[in-house]
PDB file of C-alpha atoms and ligand atoms in Angstrom:
ATOM      1  CA  MET W 697     -31.063   6.230 -56.623  1.00 46.00           C
ATOM      2  CA  THR W 698     -29.809   4.331 -59.639  1.00 54.00           C
ATOM      3  CA  HIS W 699     -31.609   1.323 -60.972  1.00 67.00           C
ATOM      4  CA  GLN W 700     -30.897  -1.539 -63.291  1.00 78.00           C
ATOM      5  CA  ARG W 701     -33.740  -3.569 -64.653  1.00 88.00           C
ATOM      6  CA  PRO W 702     -33.313  -7.355 -64.916  1.00 85.00           C
ATOM      7  CA  GLN W 703     -34.772  -8.921 -68.024  1.00 95.00           C
ATOM      8  CA  ARG W 704     -35.762 -12.443 -67.156  1.00 97.00           C
ATOM      9  CA  VAL W 705     -37.140 -12.995 -63.642  1.00 98.00           C
ATOM     10  CA  LEU W 706     -37.920 -16.423 -62.217  1.00 98.00           C
ATOM     11  CA  VAL W 707     -40.687 -16.426 -59.596  1.00 98.00           C
ATOM     12  CA  THR W 708     -40.831 -19.597 -57.496  1.00 98.00           C
ATOM     13  CA  GLY W 709     -44.266 -20.286 -56.061  1.00 97.00           C
ATOM     14  CA  GLY W 710     -45.356 -18.269 -59.056  1.00 97.00           C
ATOM     15  CA  LEU W 711     -48.966 -19.495 -58.921  1.00 95.00           C
ATOM     16  CA  GLY W 712     -49.464 -18.651 -55.253  1.00 96.00           C
ATOM     17  CA  GLN W 713     -51.181 -15.499 -53.984  1.00 97.00           C
ATOM     18  CA  ILE W 714     -48.144 -13.225 -54.155  1.00 98.00           C
ATOM     19  CA  GLY W 715     -46.936 -14.822 -57.393  1.00 98.00           C
ATOM     20  CA  ARG W 716     -50.250 -14.059 -59.107  1.00 97.00           C
ATOM     21  CA  CYS W 717     -50.174 -10.495 -57.796  1.00 98.00           C
ATOM     22  CA  LEU W 718     -46.669 -10.053 -59.219  1.00 98.00           C
ATOM     23  CA  TYR W 719     -47.820 -11.478 -62.517  1.00 98.00           C
ATOM     24  CA  GLN W 720     -50.648  -8.944 -62.729  1.00 98.00           C
ATOM     25  CA  GLY W 721     -48.467  -5.980 -61.843  1.00 98.00           C
ATOM     26  CA  LEU W 722     -45.130  -6.843 -63.388  1.00 98.00           C
ATOM     27  CA  VAL W 723     -45.748  -8.930 -66.511  1.00 98.00           C
ATOM     28  CA  ASP W 724     -45.242  -5.885 -68.718  1.00 97.00           C
ATOM     29  CA  ARG W 725     -42.044  -4.925 -66.936  1.00 97.00           C
ATOM     30  CA  TYR W 726     -40.057  -8.194 -66.962  1.00 97.00           C
ATOM     31  CA  ARG W 727     -39.978 -11.489 -68.809  1.00 97.00           C
ATOM     32  CA  LEU W 728     -41.527 -13.513 -66.006  1.00 98.00           C
ATOM     33  CA  VAL W 729     -41.021 -17.233 -65.555  1.00 97.00           C
ATOM     34  CA  LEU W 730     -43.637 -18.532 -63.116  1.00 97.00           C
ATOM     35  CA  LEU W 731     -42.471 -21.741 -61.481  1.00 97.00           C
ATOM     36  CA  ASP W 732     -44.766 -23.914 -59.409  1.00 94.00           C
ATOM     37  CA  ARG W 733     -45.299 -27.505 -58.347  1.00 86.00           C
ATOM     38  CA  GLN W 734     -48.793 -27.541 -59.779  1.00 78.00           C
ATOM     39  CA  ASP W 735     -49.574 -27.612 -63.463  1.00 75.00           C
ATOM     40  CA  ALA W 736     -51.077 -24.440 -64.827  1.00 71.00           C
ATOM     41  CA  GLN W 737     -52.601 -23.451 -68.115  1.00 73.00           C
ATOM     42  CA  VAL W 738     -50.019 -21.303 -69.860  1.00 72.00           C
ATOM     43  CA  ALA W 739     -52.967 -19.588 -71.530  1.00 71.00           C
ATOM     44  CA  ASP W 740     -53.993 -18.193 -68.127  1.00 89.00           C
ATOM     45  CA  PHE W 741     -50.759 -16.191 -67.934  1.00 94.00           C
ATOM     46  CA  PRO W 742     -50.259 -14.455 -71.275  1.00 95.00           C
ATOM     47  CA  GLY W 743     -46.860 -12.836 -71.619  1.00 96.00           C
ATOM     48  CA  ALA W 744     -45.185 -15.103 -69.027  1.00 96.00           C
ATOM     49  CA  ASP W 745     -43.549 -18.525 -69.200  1.00 95.00           C
ATOM     50  CA  VAL W 746     -45.013 -21.101 -66.849  1.00 95.00           C
ATOM     51  CA  VAL W 747     -42.896 -24.053 -65.735  1.00 95.00           C
ATOM     52  CA  THR W 748     -43.515 -26.962 -63.414  1.00 94.00           C
ATOM     53  CA  ALA W 749     -40.553 -28.049 -61.332  1.00 94.00           C
ATOM     54  CA  ASP W 750     -39.786 -29.641 -57.982  1.00 96.00           C
ATOM     55  CA  LEU W 751     -37.499 -27.379 -55.959  1.00 97.00           C
ATOM     56  CA  THR W 752     -36.173 -30.347 -53.976  1.00 97.00           C
ATOM     57  CA  ASP W 753     -34.507 -31.469 -57.224  1.00 97.00           C
ATOM     58  CA  LEU W 754     -31.265 -29.540 -57.741  1.00 98.00           C
ATOM     59  CA  ASP W 755     -30.751 -30.588 -61.385  1.00 97.00           C
ATOM     60  CA  ALA W 756     -34.319 -29.622 -62.353  1.00 96.00           C
ATOM     61  CA  THR W 757     -33.982 -26.292 -60.535  1.00 97.00           C
ATOM     62  CA  CYS W 758     -30.659 -25.579 -62.270  1.00 97.00           C
ATOM     63  CA  GLN W 759     -32.334 -26.148 -65.622  1.00 97.00           C
ATOM     64  CA  VAL W 760     -35.032 -23.553 -65.049  1.00 97.00           C
ATOM     65  CA  MET W 761     -32.458 -21.007 -63.834  1.00 97.00           C
ATOM     66  CA  SER W 762     -30.700 -20.994 -67.169  1.00 95.00           C
ATOM     67  CA  GLY W 763     -30.797 -17.501 -68.717  1.00 96.00           C
ATOM     68  CA  VAL W 764     -32.425 -15.977 -65.625  1.00 97.00           C
ATOM     69  CA  ASP W 765     -31.180 -12.585 -64.334  1.00 97.00           C
ATOM     70  CA  ALA W 766     -32.966 -12.540 -60.982  1.00 98.00           C
ATOM     71  CA  VAL W 767     -35.053 -14.852 -58.808  1.00 98.00           C
ATOM     72  CA  VAL W 768     -37.969 -14.021 -56.533  1.00 98.00           C
ATOM     73  CA  HIS W 769     -38.168 -17.007 -54.195  1.00 98.00           C
ATOM     74  CA  LEU W 770     -41.694 -17.208 -52.821  1.00 98.00           C
ATOM     75  CA  ALA W 771     -42.252 -20.984 -52.769  1.00 98.00           C
ATOM     76  CA  ALA W 772     -42.647 -22.322 -49.237  1.00 98.00           C
ATOM     77  CA  HIS W 773     -45.069 -23.949 -46.862  1.00 97.00           C
ATOM     78  CA  PRO W 774     -46.632 -20.698 -45.587  1.00 97.00           C
ATOM     79  CA  VAL W 775     -47.587 -21.597 -42.011  1.00 96.00           C
ATOM     80  CA  GLU W 776     -46.510 -23.902 -39.203  1.00 96.00           C
ATOM     81  CA  ALA W 777     -46.179 -27.630 -39.931  1.00 96.00           C
ATOM     82  CA  SER W 778     -44.251 -30.658 -38.755  1.00 95.00           C
ATOM     83  CA  PHE W 779     -40.498 -30.200 -38.581  1.00 95.00           C
ATOM     84  CA  GLU W 780     -40.078 -32.742 -41.412  1.00 96.00           C
ATOM     85  CA  LYS W 781     -42.385 -30.820 -43.729  1.00 97.00           C
ATOM     86  CA  ILE W 782     -40.689 -27.515 -42.915  1.00 97.00           C
ATOM     87  CA  VAL W 783     -37.277 -29.068 -43.575  1.00 98.00           C
ATOM     88  CA  THR W 784     -38.335 -30.328 -47.005  1.00 98.00           C
ATOM     89  CA  ASP W 785     -40.607 -27.535 -48.217  1.00 98.00           C
ATOM     90  CA  ASN W 786     -38.736 -24.547 -46.802  1.00 98.00           C
ATOM     91  CA  ILE W 787     -35.175 -25.333 -45.733  1.00 98.00           C
ATOM     92  CA  LEU W 788     -34.164 -27.783 -48.468  1.00 98.00           C
ATOM     93  CA  THR W 789     -35.899 -25.891 -51.274  1.00 98.00           C
ATOM     94  CA  THR W 790     -34.349 -22.575 -50.234  1.00 98.00           C
ATOM     95  CA  HIS W 791     -30.896 -24.112 -50.117  1.00 98.00           C
ATOM     96  CA  ILE W 792     -31.453 -25.532 -53.611  1.00 98.00           C
ATOM     97  CA  VAL W 793     -32.728 -22.231 -54.998  1.00 98.00           C
ATOM     98  CA  PHE W 794     -29.619 -20.367 -53.799  1.00 98.00           C
ATOM     99  CA  GLU W 795     -27.281 -23.095 -54.999  1.00 98.00           C
ATOM    100  CA  ALA W 796     -28.957 -23.314 -58.410  1.00 98.00           C
ATOM    101  CA  ALA W 797     -28.798 -19.513 -58.678  1.00 98.00           C
ATOM    102  CA  ARG W 798     -25.060 -19.623 -57.974  1.00 98.00           C
ATOM    103  CA  ARG W 799     -24.458 -22.328 -60.558  1.00 98.00           C
ATOM    104  CA  ALA W 800     -26.495 -20.468 -63.177  1.00 97.00           C
ATOM    105  CA  GLY W 801     -24.735 -17.146 -62.512  1.00 97.00           C
ATOM    106  CA  VAL W 802     -27.931 -15.386 -61.370  1.00 97.00           C
ATOM    107  CA  GLY W 803     -27.038 -11.951 -59.994  1.00 96.00           C
ATOM    108  CA  ARG W 804     -29.857 -11.355 -57.542  1.00 98.00           C
ATOM    109  CA  VAL W 805     -32.213 -13.321 -55.301  1.00 98.00           C
ATOM    110  CA  VAL W 806     -35.182 -11.784 -53.505  1.00 98.00           C
ATOM    111  CA  PHE W 807     -36.113 -14.128 -50.677  1.00 99.00           C
ATOM    112  CA  ALA W 808     -39.619 -14.050 -49.210  1.00 99.00           C
ATOM    113  CA  SER W 809     -38.841 -14.197 -45.520  1.00 99.00           C
ATOM    114  CA  SER W 810     -41.488 -13.487 -42.912  1.00 98.00           C
ATOM    115  CA  ASN W 811     -42.363 -11.340 -39.916  1.00 98.00           C
ATOM    116  CA  HIS W 812     -42.499 -14.670 -38.011  1.00 98.00           C
ATOM    117  CA  VAL W 813     -38.685 -14.527 -37.815  1.00 98.00           C
ATOM    118  CA  THR W 814     -39.323 -12.058 -34.975  1.00 98.00           C
ATOM    119  CA  GLY W 815     -42.822 -13.130 -33.911  1.00 98.00           C
ATOM    120  CA  PHE W 816     -42.036 -13.352 -30.194  1.00 98.00           C
ATOM    121  CA  TYR W 817     -41.427  -9.625 -29.800  1.00 98.00           C
ATOM    122  CA  GLY W 818     -44.162  -7.850 -27.899  1.00 98.00           C
ATOM    123  CA  ARG W 819     -46.643  -5.592 -29.647  1.00 98.00           C
ATOM    124  CA  GLU W 820     -45.533  -2.620 -27.568  1.00 98.00           C
ATOM    125  CA  GLU W 821     -42.074  -2.792 -29.210  1.00 97.00           C
ATOM    126  CA  THR W 822     -40.905  -1.297 -32.491  1.00 98.00           C
ATOM    127  CA  ILE W 823     -38.069  -3.313 -33.972  1.00 98.00           C
ATOM    128  CA  GLY W 824     -35.903  -3.183 -37.064  1.00 98.00           C
ATOM    129  CA  PRO W 825     -34.105  -5.801 -39.147  1.00 98.00           C
ATOM    130  CA  ASP W 826     -31.095  -5.631 -36.807  1.00 98.00           C
ATOM    131  CA  ALA W 827     -33.051  -6.900 -33.762  1.00 98.00           C
ATOM    132  CA  PRO W 828     -32.019 -10.440 -32.747  1.00 98.00           C
ATOM    133  CA  VAL W 829     -34.316 -13.063 -34.258  1.00 98.00           C
ATOM    134  CA  ARG W 830     -37.100 -14.515 -32.103  1.00 98.00           C
ATOM    135  CA  PRO W 831     -38.911 -16.980 -34.388  1.00 98.00           C
ATOM    136  CA  ASP W 832     -42.355 -18.051 -33.234  1.00 98.00           C
ATOM    137  CA  THR W 833     -42.578 -21.390 -35.084  1.00 97.00           C
ATOM    138  CA  PHE W 834     -40.525 -23.937 -37.033  1.00 97.00           C
ATOM    139  CA  TYR W 835     -41.874 -21.980 -40.003  1.00 98.00           C
ATOM    140  CA  GLY W 836     -40.352 -18.739 -38.654  1.00 98.00           C
ATOM    141  CA  ALA W 837     -37.098 -20.549 -37.861  1.00 98.00           C
ATOM    142  CA  SER W 838     -36.959 -21.840 -41.461  1.00 98.00           C
ATOM    143  CA  LYS W 839     -37.170 -18.241 -42.699  1.00 98.00           C
ATOM    144  CA  THR W 840     -34.338 -17.318 -40.322  1.00 98.00           C
ATOM    145  CA  HIS W 841     -32.346 -20.125 -41.901  1.00 98.00           C
ATOM    146  CA  GLY W 842     -33.166 -18.823 -45.384  1.00 98.00           C
ATOM    147  CA  GLU W 843     -31.907 -15.360 -44.407  1.00 98.00           C
ATOM    148  CA  ALA W 844     -28.664 -16.917 -43.166  1.00 98.00           C
ATOM    149  CA  VAL W 845     -28.209 -18.902 -46.382  1.00 98.00           C
ATOM    150  CA  GLY W 846     -28.818 -15.680 -48.292  1.00 98.00           C
ATOM    151  CA  ARG W 847     -26.090 -13.948 -46.295  1.00 98.00           C
ATOM    152  CA  LEU W 848     -23.714 -16.834 -47.051  1.00 98.00           C
ATOM    153  CA  TYR W 849     -24.356 -16.633 -50.805  1.00 98.00           C
ATOM    154  CA  ALA W 850     -24.038 -12.853 -50.762  1.00 98.00           C
ATOM    155  CA  ASP W 851     -20.759 -12.852 -48.831  1.00 98.00           C
ATOM    156  CA  LYS W 852     -19.151 -15.873 -50.450  1.00 98.00           C
ATOM    157  CA  TYR W 853     -20.427 -15.699 -54.018  1.00 98.00           C
ATOM    158  CA  GLY W 854     -21.322 -12.029 -54.472  1.00 97.00           C
ATOM    159  CA  ILE W 855     -25.013 -12.591 -55.242  1.00 98.00           C
ATOM    160  CA  ASP W 856     -27.201  -9.586 -54.307  1.00 98.00           C
ATOM    161  CA  VAL W 857     -29.725 -10.879 -51.782  1.00 98.00           C
ATOM    162  CA  VAL W 858     -32.745  -9.057 -50.370  1.00 98.00           C
ATOM    163  CA  CYS W 859     -34.709 -10.774 -47.613  1.00 98.00           C
ATOM    164  CA  LEU W 860     -38.236  -9.433 -47.254  1.00 98.00           C
ATOM    165  CA  ARG W 861     -39.837 -10.048 -43.873  1.00 98.00           C
ATOM    166  CA  ILE W 862     -43.326  -9.905 -45.289  1.00 99.00           C
ATOM    167  CA  GLY W 863     -46.136  -8.937 -42.926  1.00 98.00           C
ATOM    168  CA  SER W 864     -49.683  -9.916 -43.956  1.00 98.00           C
ATOM    169  CA  PHE W 865     -50.206  -9.894 -47.718  1.00 98.00           C
ATOM    170  CA  LEU W 866     -53.942  -9.377 -48.246  1.00 98.00           C
ATOM    171  CA  ASP W 867     -56.310  -7.452 -50.496  1.00 98.00           C
ATOM    172  CA  GLN W 868     -57.298  -5.543 -47.386  1.00 98.00           C
ATOM    173  CA  PRO W 869     -56.899  -5.889 -43.609  1.00 98.00           C
ATOM    174  CA  THR W 870     -59.581  -8.017 -41.922  1.00 98.00           C
ATOM    175  CA  ASP W 871     -58.493  -8.063 -38.270  1.00 98.00           C
ATOM    176  CA  ILE W 872     -56.870  -5.740 -35.749  1.00 98.00           C
ATOM    177  CA  ARG W 873     -53.394  -7.274 -36.119  1.00 98.00           C
ATOM    178  CA  HIS W 874     -53.419  -6.480 -39.819  1.00 98.00           C
ATOM    179  CA  LEU W 875     -53.558  -2.761 -38.990  1.00 98.00           C
ATOM    180  CA  SER W 876     -49.893  -3.207 -38.054  1.00 98.00           C
ATOM    181  CA  THR W 877     -48.816  -5.956 -40.476  1.00 98.00           C
ATOM    182  CA  TRP W 878     -50.630  -5.344 -43.777  1.00 99.00           C
ATOM    183  CA  LEU W 879     -48.845  -5.363 -47.133  1.00 99.00           C
ATOM    184  CA  SER W 880     -51.191  -4.287 -49.903  1.00 98.00           C
ATOM    185  CA  PRO W 881     -50.993  -5.819 -53.385  1.00 98.00           C
ATOM    186  CA  ARG W 882     -49.851  -2.607 -55.076  1.00 98.00           C
ATOM    187  CA  ASP W 883     -47.212  -1.952 -52.406  1.00 98.00           C
ATOM    188  CA  CYS W 884     -46.065  -5.558 -52.755  1.00 98.00           C
ATOM    189  CA  GLN W 885     -45.600  -5.114 -56.517  1.00 98.00           C
ATOM    190  CA  GLU W 886     -43.695  -1.882 -55.919  1.00 98.00           C
ATOM    191  CA  LEU W 887     -41.533  -3.379 -53.160  1.00 98.00           C
ATOM    192  CA  ILE W 888     -40.510  -6.383 -55.212  1.00 98.00           C
ATOM    193  CA  SER W 889     -39.704  -4.348 -58.301  1.00 97.00           C
ATOM    194  CA  CYS W 890     -37.538  -2.078 -56.080  1.00 98.00           C
ATOM    195  CA  CYS W 891     -35.766  -5.199 -54.799  1.00 98.00           C
ATOM    196  CA  LEU W 892     -35.164  -6.325 -58.374  1.00 98.00           C
ATOM    197  CA  GLU W 893     -33.862  -2.995 -59.631  1.00 97.00           C
ATOM    198  CA  ALA W 894     -31.993  -1.098 -56.890  1.00 96.00           C
ATOM    199  CA  ARG W 895     -28.271  -1.118 -57.581  1.00 93.00           C
ATOM    200  CA  GLY W 896     -25.432  -2.304 -55.377  1.00 89.00           C
ATOM    201  CA  LEU W 897     -27.472  -3.891 -52.620  1.00 92.00           C
ATOM    202  CA  GLY W 898     -25.150  -6.656 -51.445  1.00 96.00           C
ATOM    203  CA  TYR W 899     -27.208  -8.129 -48.614  1.00 98.00           C
ATOM    204  CA  LEU W 900     -30.266  -6.467 -47.169  1.00 98.00           C
ATOM    205  CA  VAL W 901     -33.051  -7.489 -44.781  1.00 98.00           C
ATOM    206  CA  VAL W 902     -36.195  -5.346 -44.683  1.00 98.00           C
ATOM    207  CA  TYR W 903     -39.719  -5.631 -43.343  1.00 98.00           C
ATOM    208  CA  GLY W 904     -42.315  -5.745 -46.076  1.00 98.00           C
ATOM    209  CA  THR W 905     -45.404  -3.777 -45.123  1.00 98.00           C
ATOM    210  CA  SER W 906     -47.452  -0.880 -46.335  1.00 98.00           C
ATOM    211  CA  ARG W 907     -47.003   2.505 -44.636  1.00 98.00           C
ATOM    212  CA  ASN W 908     -49.248   1.469 -41.762  1.00 98.00           C
ATOM    213  CA  THR W 909     -49.645   4.047 -38.998  1.00 98.00           C
ATOM    214  CA  ARG W 910     -49.577   1.270 -36.386  1.00 98.00           C
ATOM    215  CA  ARG W 911     -46.706  -0.784 -37.766  1.00 98.00           C
ATOM    216  CA  TRP W 912     -44.311  -2.497 -35.341  1.00 98.00           C
ATOM    217  CA  TRP W 913     -41.368  -2.593 -37.727  1.00 98.00           C
ATOM    218  CA  SER W 914     -39.016   0.163 -38.770  1.00 98.00           C
ATOM    219  CA  ASN W 915     -38.616   1.188 -42.373  1.00 98.00           C
ATOM    220  CA  ALA W 916     -34.831   0.582 -42.256  1.00 98.00           C
ATOM    221  CA  GLY W 917     -33.740  -0.504 -45.724  1.00 98.00           C
ATOM    222  CA  TRP W 918     -36.635   1.116 -47.601  1.00 98.00           C
ATOM    223  CA  GLU W 919     -34.532   4.114 -48.558  1.00 97.00           C
ATOM    224  CA  PRO W 920     -31.707   2.215 -50.325  1.00 96.00           C
ATOM    225  CA  LEU W 921     -34.387   0.204 -52.118  1.00 97.00           C
ATOM    226  CA  GLY W 922     -36.272   3.334 -53.146  1.00 97.00           C
ATOM    227  CA  TYR W 923     -39.466   1.785 -51.720  1.00 98.00           C
ATOM    228  CA  ARG W 924     -42.243   4.285 -51.012  1.00 98.00           C
ATOM    229  CA  PRO W 925     -45.420   2.485 -49.999  1.00 98.00           C
ATOM    230  CA  GLN W 926     -48.733   4.169 -50.740  1.00 98.00           C
ATOM    231  CA  ASP W 927     -51.269   2.306 -48.620  1.00 98.00           C
ATOM    232  CA  ASP W 928     -51.996   2.565 -44.900  1.00 98.00           C
ATOM    233  CA  ALA W 929     -54.074  -0.111 -43.139  1.00 98.00           C
ATOM    234  CA  GLU W 930     -55.502   2.654 -40.957  1.00 98.00           C
ATOM    235  CA  THR W 931     -57.950   3.392 -43.776  1.00 98.00           C
ATOM    236  CA  PHE W 932     -59.718   0.154 -42.786  1.00 98.00           C
ATOM    237  CA  ALA W 933     -59.540   0.659 -38.991  1.00 98.00           C
ATOM    238  CA  SER W 934     -63.300   0.972 -38.587  1.00 98.00           C
ATOM    239  CA  GLU W 935     -63.950  -2.201 -40.604  1.00 98.00           C
ATOM    240  CA  VAL W 936     -61.620  -4.800 -39.051  1.00 98.00           C
ATOM    241  CA  GLY W 937     -62.657  -7.386 -36.462  1.00 97.00           C
ATOM    242  CA  PRO W 938     -60.846  -9.191 -33.649  1.00 97.00           C
ATOM    243  CA  GLU W 939     -58.167 -11.758 -34.499  1.00 97.00           C
ATOM    244  CA  PRO W 940     -59.849 -15.127 -35.076  1.00 96.00           C
ATOM    245  CA  GLY W 941     -58.961 -17.661 -32.375  1.00 93.00           C
ATOM    246  CA  VAL W 942     -56.951 -15.182 -30.297  1.00 96.00           C
ATOM    247  CA  ALA W 943     -58.209 -14.769 -26.715  1.00 96.00           C
ATOM    248  CA  PRO W 944     -57.918 -11.308 -25.119  1.00 95.00           C
ATOM    249  CA  GLY W 945     -54.973 -11.276 -22.671  1.00 96.00           C
ATOM    250  CA  SER W 946     -53.342 -14.360 -24.248  1.00 97.00           C
ATOM    251  CA  GLU W 947     -49.736 -14.706 -25.424  1.00 96.00           C
ATOM    252  CA  ALA W 948     -51.025 -14.590 -28.979  1.00 97.00           C
ATOM    253  CA  ALA W 949     -52.664 -11.232 -28.326  1.00 98.00           C
ATOM    254  CA  ALA W 950     -49.484  -9.849 -26.738  1.00 98.00           C
ATOM    255  CA  ARG W 951     -46.928 -10.932 -29.358  1.00 98.00           C
ATOM    256  CA  GLN W 952     -46.337  -9.650 -32.864  1.00 98.00           C
ATOM    257  CA  GLY W 953     -46.626 -13.140 -34.371  1.00 98.00           C
ATOM    258  CA  GLY W 954     -50.238 -13.494 -33.147  1.00 98.00           C
ATOM    259  CA  TRP W 955     -51.690 -16.998 -33.213  1.00 97.00           C
ATOM    260  CA  PHE W 956     -48.432 -18.452 -34.552  1.00 97.00           C
ATOM    261  CA  VAL W 957     -46.830 -18.108 -31.088  1.00 97.00           C
ATOM    262  CA  GLU W 958     -49.317 -20.564 -29.585  1.00 95.00           C
ATOM    263  CA  LEU W 959     -49.021 -23.202 -32.286  1.00 90.00           C
ATOM    264  CA  ASP W 960     -47.301 -26.355 -31.139  1.00 84.00           C
ATOM    265  CA  PRO W 961     -46.688 -28.922 -33.870  1.00 73.00           C
ATOM    266  CA  PHE W 962     -45.930 -31.615 -31.260  1.00 72.00           C
ATOM    267  CA  HIS W 963     -49.299 -31.301 -29.573  1.00 63.00           C
ATOM    268  CA  ARG W 964     -51.852 -31.131 -32.317  1.00 54.00           C
ATOM    269  CA  THR W 965     -55.355 -32.168 -31.357  1.00 42.00           C
TER     270      THR W 965
HETATM  271  C1  15L E1203     -46.760 -15.356 -42.932  1.00 51.82           C
HETATM  272  O1  15L E1203     -45.538 -15.461 -42.993  1.00 51.82           O
HETATM  273  C2  15L E1203     -47.648 -16.380 -43.509  1.00 51.82           C
HETATM  274  O2  15L E1203     -47.114 -17.004 -44.649  1.00 51.82           O
HETATM  275  C3  15L E1203     -49.034 -15.874 -43.800  1.00 51.82           C
HETATM  276  O3  15L E1203     -49.862 -17.001 -43.937  1.00 51.82           O
HETATM  277  C4  15L E1203     -49.574 -14.954 -42.705  1.00 51.82           C
HETATM  278  O4  15L E1203     -49.822 -15.684 -41.553  1.00 51.82           O
HETATM  279  C5  15L E1203     -48.587 -13.857 -42.395  1.00 51.82           C
HETATM  280  O5  15L E1203     -47.290 -14.346 -42.177  1.00 51.82           O
HETATM  281  C6  15L E1203     -48.994 -13.020 -41.182  1.00 51.82           C
HETATM  282  O6  15L E1203     -48.216 -12.903 -40.234  1.00 51.82           O
HETATM  283  O7  15L E1203     -50.112 -12.491 -41.199  1.00 51.82           O
END
């Protein structure tokens, strides 16, 4: 496996949970630019640049891309919401990130997709990135759209694009579903640096989890990335509880997406 290390890496949603984890693990490895909507004290992130920008603004996004070698696009509304909010926060912003990357000549985009692209598969199934999408929410559908935009920019403009269908990013698993879906912080840091450095990727979709014994998703794509996770959620099997709000025997309990499959943004109480 050959690697090439990008110098300057822009992380959108850089002050979110995964962004902060990347900062902790990767600040000594790359020149990180943490981009977020909220203001942050630069002093809280020594060694990184912190910028505030609105990703619905193409000109502003182009400006922050200047001089960037690779982008990790994490910014998104992270759960189900109204269609309008998903369109603005996830679909429009992702389109703008890819377009700004193209205009700035950025060579690689790592897109934080989600396991909710395939949330309607049953828990008895093991699937890989080539299984037809079955999004469980508008949120999941927006990630499917992001993967398709990534494919377009890879095929048409030659940008390397890796779409990570992230499972459950948590310090440690807390419920039974997480035994299948967990992505630990150190594996997340390792996975994203593999995505930034593996050579000749073109376009790749992979599931982003730790090496969980009970995982529902194949490791297809890990090998070309050079990703070797270290953690297994099974270590916490005796400590986890039931899934909050998920009734035994329900659709949510039967499907990989869990409670997302029962969310209906048109019928909120
Ligand atoms: C996601 O995509 C969400 O952003 C996160 O909030 C979790 O719900 C996670 O998936 C999961 O499936 O556990």
